[in-house]
N, C-alpha and C. Protein backbone atom coordinates (compact mmCIF):
# COMPACT_ATOMS: atom_id res chain seq x y z
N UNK A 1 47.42 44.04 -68.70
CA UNK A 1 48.04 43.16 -69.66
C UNK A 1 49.54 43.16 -69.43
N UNK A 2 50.54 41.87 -69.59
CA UNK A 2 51.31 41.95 -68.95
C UNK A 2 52.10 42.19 -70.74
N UNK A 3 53.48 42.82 -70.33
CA UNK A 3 54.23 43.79 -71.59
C UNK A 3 55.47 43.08 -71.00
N UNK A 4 56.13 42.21 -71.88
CA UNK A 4 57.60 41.83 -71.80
C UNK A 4 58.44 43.33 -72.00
N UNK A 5 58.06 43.66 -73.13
CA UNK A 5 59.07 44.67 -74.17
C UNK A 5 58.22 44.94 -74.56
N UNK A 6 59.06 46.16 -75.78
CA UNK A 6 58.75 46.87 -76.95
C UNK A 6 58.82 46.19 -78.08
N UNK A 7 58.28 46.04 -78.62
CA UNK A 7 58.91 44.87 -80.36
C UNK A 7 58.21 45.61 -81.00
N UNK A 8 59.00 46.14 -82.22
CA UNK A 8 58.70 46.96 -83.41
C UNK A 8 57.61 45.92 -84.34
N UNK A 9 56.50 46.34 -84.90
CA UNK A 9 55.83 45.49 -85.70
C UNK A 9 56.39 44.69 -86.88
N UNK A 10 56.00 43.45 -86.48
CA UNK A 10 56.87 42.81 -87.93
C UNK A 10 55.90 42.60 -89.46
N UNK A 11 56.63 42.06 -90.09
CA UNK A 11 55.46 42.10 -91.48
C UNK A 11 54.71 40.62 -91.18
N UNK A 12 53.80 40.62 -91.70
CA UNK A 12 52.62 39.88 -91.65
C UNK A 12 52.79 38.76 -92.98
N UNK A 13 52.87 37.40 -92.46
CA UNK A 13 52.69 36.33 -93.73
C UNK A 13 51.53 36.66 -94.64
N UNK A 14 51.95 36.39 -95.43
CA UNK A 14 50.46 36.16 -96.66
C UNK A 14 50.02 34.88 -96.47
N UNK A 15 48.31 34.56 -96.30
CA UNK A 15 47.76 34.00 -95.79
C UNK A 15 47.18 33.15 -96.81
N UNK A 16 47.24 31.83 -96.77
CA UNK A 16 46.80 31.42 -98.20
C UNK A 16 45.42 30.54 -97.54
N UNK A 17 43.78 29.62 -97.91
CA UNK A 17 43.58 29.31 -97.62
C UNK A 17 44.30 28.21 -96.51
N UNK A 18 44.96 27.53 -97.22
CA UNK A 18 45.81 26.25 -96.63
C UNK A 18 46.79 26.75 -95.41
N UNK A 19 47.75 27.65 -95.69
CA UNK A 19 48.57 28.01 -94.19
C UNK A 19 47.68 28.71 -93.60
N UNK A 20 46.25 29.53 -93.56
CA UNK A 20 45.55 30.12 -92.53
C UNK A 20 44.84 28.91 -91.95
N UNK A 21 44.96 27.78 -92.11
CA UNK A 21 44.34 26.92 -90.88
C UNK A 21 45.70 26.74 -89.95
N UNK A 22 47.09 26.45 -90.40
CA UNK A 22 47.95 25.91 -89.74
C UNK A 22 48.04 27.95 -88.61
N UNK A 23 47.89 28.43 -89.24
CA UNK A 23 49.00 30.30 -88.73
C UNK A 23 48.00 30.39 -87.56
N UNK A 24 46.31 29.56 -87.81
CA UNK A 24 45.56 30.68 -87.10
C UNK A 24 45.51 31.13 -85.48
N UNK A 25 46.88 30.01 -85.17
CA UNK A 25 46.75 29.74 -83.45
C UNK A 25 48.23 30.92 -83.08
N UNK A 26 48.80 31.43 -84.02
CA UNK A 26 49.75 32.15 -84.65
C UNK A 26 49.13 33.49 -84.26
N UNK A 27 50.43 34.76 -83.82
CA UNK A 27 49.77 35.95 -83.69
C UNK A 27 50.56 36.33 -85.07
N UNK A 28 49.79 37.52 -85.68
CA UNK A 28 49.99 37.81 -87.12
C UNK A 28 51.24 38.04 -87.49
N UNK A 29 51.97 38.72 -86.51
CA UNK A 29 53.39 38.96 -86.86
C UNK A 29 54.29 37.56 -86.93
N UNK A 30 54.15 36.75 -86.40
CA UNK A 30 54.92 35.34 -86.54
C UNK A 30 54.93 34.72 -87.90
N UNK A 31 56.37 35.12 -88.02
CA UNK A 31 56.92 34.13 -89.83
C UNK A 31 56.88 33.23 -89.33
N UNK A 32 56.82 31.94 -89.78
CA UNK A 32 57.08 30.41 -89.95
C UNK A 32 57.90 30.21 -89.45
N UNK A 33 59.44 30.63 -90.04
CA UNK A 33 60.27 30.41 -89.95
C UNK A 33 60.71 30.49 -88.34
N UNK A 34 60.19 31.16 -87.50
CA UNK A 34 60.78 31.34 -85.98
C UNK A 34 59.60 30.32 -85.30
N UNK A 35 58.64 29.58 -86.02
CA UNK A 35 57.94 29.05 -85.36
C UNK A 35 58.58 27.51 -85.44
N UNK A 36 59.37 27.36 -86.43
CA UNK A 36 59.88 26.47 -87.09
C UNK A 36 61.21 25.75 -86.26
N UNK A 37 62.11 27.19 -86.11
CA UNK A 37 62.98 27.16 -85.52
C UNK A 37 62.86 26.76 -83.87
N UNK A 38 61.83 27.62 -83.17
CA UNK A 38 61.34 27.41 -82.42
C UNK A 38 61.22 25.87 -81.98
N UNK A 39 60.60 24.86 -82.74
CA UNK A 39 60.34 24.18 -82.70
C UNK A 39 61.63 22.65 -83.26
N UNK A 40 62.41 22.92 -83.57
CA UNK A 40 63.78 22.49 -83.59
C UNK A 40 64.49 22.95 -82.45
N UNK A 41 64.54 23.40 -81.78
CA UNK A 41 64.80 23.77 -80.56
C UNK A 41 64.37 23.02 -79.23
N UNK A 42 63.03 22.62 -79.27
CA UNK A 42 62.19 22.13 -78.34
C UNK A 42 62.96 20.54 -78.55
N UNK A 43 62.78 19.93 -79.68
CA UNK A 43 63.04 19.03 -79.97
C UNK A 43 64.62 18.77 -79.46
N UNK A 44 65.55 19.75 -79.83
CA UNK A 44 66.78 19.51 -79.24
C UNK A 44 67.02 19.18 -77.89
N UNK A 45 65.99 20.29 -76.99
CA UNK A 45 66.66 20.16 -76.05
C UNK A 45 65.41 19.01 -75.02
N UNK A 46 64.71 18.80 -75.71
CA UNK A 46 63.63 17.20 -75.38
C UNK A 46 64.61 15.86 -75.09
N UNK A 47 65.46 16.04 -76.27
CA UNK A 47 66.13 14.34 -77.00
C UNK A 47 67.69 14.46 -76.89
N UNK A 48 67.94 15.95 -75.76
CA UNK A 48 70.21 15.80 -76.13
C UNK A 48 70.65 14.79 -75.18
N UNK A 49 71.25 14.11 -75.61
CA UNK A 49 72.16 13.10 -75.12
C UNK A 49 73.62 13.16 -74.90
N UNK A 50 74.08 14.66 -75.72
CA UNK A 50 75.47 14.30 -75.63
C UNK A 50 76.17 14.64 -74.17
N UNK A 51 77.02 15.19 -73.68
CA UNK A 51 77.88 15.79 -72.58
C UNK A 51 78.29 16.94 -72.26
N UNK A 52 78.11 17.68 -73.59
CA UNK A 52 78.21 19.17 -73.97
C UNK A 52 77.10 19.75 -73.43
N UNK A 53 77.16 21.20 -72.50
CA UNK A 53 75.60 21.49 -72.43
C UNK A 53 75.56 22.84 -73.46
N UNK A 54 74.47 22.68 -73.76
CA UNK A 54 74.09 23.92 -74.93
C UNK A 54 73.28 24.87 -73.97
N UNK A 55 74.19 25.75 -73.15
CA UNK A 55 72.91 27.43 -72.69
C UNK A 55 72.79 28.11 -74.56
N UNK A 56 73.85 28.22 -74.84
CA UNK A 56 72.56 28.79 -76.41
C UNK A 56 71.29 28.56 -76.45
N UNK A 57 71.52 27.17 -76.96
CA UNK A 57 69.96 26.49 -76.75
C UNK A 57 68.83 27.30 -76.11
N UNK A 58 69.02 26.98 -74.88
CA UNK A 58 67.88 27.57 -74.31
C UNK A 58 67.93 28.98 -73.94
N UNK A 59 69.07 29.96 -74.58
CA UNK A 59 68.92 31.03 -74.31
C UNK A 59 67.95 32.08 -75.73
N UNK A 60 68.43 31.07 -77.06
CA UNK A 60 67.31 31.05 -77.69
C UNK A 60 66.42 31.05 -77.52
N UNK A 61 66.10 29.32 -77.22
CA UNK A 61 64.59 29.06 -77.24
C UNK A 61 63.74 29.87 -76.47
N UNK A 62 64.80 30.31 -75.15
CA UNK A 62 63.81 31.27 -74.14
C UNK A 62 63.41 32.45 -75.51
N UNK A 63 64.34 32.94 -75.35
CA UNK A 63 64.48 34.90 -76.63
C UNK A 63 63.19 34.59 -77.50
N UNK A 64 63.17 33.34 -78.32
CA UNK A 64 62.45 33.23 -79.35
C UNK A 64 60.68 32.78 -78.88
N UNK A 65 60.68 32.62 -77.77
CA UNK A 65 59.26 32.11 -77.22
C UNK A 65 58.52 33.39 -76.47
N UNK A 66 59.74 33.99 -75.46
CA UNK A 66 59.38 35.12 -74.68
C UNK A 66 58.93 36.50 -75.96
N UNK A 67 59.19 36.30 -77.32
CA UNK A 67 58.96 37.45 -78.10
C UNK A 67 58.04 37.11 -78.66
N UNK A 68 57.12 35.62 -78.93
CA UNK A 68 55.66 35.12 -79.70
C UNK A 68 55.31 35.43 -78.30
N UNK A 69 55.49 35.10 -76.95
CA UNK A 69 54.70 35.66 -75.92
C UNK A 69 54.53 37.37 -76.03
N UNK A 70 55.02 37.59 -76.13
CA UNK A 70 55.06 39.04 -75.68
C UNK A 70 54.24 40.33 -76.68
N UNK A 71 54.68 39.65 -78.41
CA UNK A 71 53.85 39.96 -79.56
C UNK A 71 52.58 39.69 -79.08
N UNK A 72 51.86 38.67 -78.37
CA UNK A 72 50.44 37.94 -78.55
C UNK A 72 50.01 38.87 -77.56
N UNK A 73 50.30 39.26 -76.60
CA UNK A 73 50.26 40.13 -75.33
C UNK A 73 49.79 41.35 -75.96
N UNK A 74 50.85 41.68 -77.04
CA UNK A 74 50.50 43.11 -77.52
C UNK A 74 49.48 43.57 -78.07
N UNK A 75 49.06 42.12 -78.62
CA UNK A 75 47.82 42.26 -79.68
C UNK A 75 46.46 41.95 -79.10
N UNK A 76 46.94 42.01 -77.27
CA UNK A 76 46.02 41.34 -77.00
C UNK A 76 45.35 39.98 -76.51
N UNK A 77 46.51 39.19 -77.46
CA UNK A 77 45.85 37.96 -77.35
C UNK A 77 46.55 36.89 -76.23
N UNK A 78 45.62 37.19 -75.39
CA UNK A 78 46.00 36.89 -74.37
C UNK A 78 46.41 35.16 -73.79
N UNK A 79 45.04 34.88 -74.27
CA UNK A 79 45.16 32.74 -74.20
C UNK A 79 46.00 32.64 -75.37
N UNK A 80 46.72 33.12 -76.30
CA UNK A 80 48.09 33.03 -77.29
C UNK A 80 49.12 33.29 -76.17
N UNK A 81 48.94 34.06 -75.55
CA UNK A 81 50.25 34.61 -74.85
C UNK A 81 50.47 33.40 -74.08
N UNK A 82 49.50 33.34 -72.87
CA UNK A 82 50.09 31.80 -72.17
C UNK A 82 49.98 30.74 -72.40
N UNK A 83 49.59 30.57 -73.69
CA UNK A 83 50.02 29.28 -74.24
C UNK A 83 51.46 29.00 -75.11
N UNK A 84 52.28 30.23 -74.96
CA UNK A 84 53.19 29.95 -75.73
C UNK A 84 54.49 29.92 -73.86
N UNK A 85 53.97 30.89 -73.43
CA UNK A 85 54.35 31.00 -71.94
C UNK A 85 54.11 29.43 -71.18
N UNK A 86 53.45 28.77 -71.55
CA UNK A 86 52.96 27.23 -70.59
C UNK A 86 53.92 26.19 -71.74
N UNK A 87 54.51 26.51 -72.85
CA UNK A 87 54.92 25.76 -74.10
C UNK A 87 56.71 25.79 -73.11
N UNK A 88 56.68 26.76 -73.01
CA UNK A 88 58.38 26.99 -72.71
C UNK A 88 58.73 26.14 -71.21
N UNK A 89 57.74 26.65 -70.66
CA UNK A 89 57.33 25.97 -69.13
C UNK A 89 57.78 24.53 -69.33
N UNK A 90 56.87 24.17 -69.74
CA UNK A 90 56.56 22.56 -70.26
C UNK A 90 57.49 21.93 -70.54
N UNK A 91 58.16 22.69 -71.61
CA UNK A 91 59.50 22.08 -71.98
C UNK A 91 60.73 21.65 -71.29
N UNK A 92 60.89 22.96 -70.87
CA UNK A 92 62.30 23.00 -69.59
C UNK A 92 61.86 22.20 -68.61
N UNK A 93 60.44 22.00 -67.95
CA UNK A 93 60.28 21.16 -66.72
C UNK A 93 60.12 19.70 -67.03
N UNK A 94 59.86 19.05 -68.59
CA UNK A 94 59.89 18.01 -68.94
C UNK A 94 61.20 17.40 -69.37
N UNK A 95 61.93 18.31 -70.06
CA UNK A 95 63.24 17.88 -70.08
C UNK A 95 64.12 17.82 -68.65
N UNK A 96 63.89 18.55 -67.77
CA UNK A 96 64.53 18.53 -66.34
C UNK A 96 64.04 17.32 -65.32
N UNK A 97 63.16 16.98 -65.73
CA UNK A 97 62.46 15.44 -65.28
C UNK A 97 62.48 14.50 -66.06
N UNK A 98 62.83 14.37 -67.71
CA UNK A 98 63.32 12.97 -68.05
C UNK A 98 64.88 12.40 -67.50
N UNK A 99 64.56 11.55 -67.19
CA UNK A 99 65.59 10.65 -66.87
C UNK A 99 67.06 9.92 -67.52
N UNK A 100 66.45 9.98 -68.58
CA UNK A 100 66.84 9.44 -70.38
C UNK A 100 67.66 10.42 -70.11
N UNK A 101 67.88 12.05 -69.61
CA UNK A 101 68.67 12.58 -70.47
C UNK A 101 69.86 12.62 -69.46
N UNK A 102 71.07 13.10 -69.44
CA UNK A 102 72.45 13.20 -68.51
C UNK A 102 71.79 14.10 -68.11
N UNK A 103 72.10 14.16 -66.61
CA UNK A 103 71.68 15.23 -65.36
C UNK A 103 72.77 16.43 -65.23
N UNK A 104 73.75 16.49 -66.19
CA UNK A 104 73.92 18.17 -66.33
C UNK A 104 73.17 18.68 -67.03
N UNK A 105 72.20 17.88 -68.50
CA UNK A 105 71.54 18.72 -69.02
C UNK A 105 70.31 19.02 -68.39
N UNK A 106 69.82 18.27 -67.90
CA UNK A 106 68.46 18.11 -66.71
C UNK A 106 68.69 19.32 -65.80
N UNK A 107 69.84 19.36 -65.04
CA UNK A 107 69.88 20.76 -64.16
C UNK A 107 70.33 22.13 -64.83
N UNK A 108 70.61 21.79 -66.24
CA UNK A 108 70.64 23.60 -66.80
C UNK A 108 69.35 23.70 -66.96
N UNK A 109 68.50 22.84 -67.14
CA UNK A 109 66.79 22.89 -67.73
C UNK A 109 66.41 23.38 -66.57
N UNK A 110 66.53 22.48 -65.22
CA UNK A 110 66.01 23.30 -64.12
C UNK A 110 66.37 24.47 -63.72
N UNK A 111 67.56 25.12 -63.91
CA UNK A 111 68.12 26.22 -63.53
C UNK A 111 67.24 26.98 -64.76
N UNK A 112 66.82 27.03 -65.93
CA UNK A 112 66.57 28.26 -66.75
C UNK A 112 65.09 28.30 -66.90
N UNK A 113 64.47 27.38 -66.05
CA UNK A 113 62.73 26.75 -65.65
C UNK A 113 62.60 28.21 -65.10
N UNK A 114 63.39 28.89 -64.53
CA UNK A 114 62.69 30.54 -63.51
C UNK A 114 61.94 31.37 -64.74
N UNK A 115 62.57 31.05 -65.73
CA UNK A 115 62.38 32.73 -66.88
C UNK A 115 60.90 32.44 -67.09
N UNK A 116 60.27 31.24 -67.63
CA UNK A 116 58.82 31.16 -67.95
C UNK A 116 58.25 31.07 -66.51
N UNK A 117 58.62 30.97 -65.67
CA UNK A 117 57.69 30.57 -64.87
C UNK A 117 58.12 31.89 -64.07
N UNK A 118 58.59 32.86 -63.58
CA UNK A 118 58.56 34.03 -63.82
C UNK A 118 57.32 35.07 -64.36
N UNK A 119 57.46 34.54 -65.53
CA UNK A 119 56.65 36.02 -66.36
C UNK A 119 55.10 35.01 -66.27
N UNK A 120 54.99 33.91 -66.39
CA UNK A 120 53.44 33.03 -66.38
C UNK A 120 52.80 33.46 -64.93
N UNK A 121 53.99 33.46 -63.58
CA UNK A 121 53.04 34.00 -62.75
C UNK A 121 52.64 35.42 -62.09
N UNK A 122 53.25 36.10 -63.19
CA UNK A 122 52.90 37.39 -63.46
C UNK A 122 51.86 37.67 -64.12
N UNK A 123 51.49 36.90 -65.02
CA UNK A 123 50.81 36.71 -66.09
C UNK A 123 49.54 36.41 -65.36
N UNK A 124 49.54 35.14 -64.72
CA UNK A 124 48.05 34.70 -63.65
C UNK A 124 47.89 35.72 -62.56
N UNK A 125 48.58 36.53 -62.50
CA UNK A 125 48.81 37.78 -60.97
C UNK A 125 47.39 38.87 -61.32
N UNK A 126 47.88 39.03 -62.88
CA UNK A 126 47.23 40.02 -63.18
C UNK A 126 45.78 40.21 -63.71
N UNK A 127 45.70 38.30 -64.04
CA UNK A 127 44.17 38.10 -64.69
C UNK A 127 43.29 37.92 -63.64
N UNK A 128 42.38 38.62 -63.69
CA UNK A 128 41.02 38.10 -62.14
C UNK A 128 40.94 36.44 -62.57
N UNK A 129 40.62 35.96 -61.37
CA UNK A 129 40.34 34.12 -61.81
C UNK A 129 41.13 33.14 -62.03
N UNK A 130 42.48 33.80 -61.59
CA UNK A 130 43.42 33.05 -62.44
C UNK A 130 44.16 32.37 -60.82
N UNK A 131 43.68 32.70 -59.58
CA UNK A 131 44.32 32.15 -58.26
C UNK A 131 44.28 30.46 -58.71
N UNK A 132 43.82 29.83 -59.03
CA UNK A 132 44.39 28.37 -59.06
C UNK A 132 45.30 27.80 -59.46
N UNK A 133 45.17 28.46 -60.91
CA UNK A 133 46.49 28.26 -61.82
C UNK A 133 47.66 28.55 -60.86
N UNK A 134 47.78 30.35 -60.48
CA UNK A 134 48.93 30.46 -59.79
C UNK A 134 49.30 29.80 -58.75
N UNK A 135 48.68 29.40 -57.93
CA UNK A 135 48.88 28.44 -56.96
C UNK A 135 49.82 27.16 -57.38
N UNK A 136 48.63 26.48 -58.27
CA UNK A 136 49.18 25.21 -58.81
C UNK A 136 50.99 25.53 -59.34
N UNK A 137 50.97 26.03 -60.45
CA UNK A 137 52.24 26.73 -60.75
C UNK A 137 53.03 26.91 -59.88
N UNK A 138 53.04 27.40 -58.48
CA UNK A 138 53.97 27.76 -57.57
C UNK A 138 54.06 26.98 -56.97
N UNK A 139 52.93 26.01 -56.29
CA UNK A 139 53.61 24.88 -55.79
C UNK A 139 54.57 23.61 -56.63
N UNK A 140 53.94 23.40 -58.08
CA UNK A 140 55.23 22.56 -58.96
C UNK A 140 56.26 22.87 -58.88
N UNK A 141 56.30 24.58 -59.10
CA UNK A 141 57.72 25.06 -59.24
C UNK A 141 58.61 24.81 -57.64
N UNK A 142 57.90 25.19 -56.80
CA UNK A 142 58.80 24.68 -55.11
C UNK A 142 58.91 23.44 -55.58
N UNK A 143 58.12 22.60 -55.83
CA UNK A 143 58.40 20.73 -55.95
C UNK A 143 59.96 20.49 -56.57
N UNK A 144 59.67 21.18 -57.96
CA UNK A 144 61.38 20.97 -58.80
C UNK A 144 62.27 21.69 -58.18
N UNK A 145 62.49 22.56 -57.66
CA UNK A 145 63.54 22.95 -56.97
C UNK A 145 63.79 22.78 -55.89
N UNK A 146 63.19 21.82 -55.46
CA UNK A 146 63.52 20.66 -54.54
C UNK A 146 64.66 19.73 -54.83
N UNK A 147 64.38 19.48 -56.20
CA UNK A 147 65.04 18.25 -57.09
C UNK A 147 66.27 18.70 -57.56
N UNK A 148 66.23 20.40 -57.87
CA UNK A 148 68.01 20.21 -58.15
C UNK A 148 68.24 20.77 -57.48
């Protein structure tokens, strides 16, 4: 099982019928609130237009994704883990390929594309069955760094 870190256990939401359908794809320790944030984040760096580049941004969004990865890992949960690991992926390589956006922000996206895709093919290294994925994965990733 692949182990980012150490992360001290966090407290656990109270589960009401109604938020245990939305939490349940959620590893237990995840407040809202970082899923939330999380997700204002994605959105930022999907839709920036301005000229300014924000590494915050994605030095967050990485911090805050690589630690729901890494929690889900701990607990085990493994198809949680790379799905939050393929979320970050996704992002940085979709924002680094829209067009729409100014191509300094496009090439910080491609430049900070290593961190998930990094630990994801570590991640497929270690699961038996998982040679396609990694493959696939490594050849996209040569493709974009082609591009910047």
């Amino acid at each position: 099982m692949l182990q980012l870190a150490r992360i001290p256990p966090q407290s656990v939401l109270p589960h009401s019928p109604t938020t245990a359908r939305h939490l349940s794809l959620l590893p237990a320790a995840a407040p809202l609130p970082v899923v939330q944030q999380l997700e204002q984040l994605e959105q930022q760096i999907r839709s920036h237009k301005g000229l300014e580049l924000h590494a915050d941004w994605l030095n967050e969004y990485l911090d805050l994704g690589l630690e729901m990865a890494c929690t889900a890992g701990q607990r085990q949960l493994t198809a949680l883990q790379e799905s939050w690991l393929t979320r970050l992926y996704n992002t940085l390589r979709d924002a680094a390929l829209n067009t729409s956006l100014p191509s300094t922000w496009r090439q910080l996206c491609l430049d900070y594309l290593y961190q998930p895709f990094f630990v994801l093919s570590h991640l497929y290294r270690e699961q038996p069955g998982r040679g396609l994925r990694l493959r696939a994965l490594v050849h996209e990733f040569a493709l974009l760094s082609r591009i910047g």
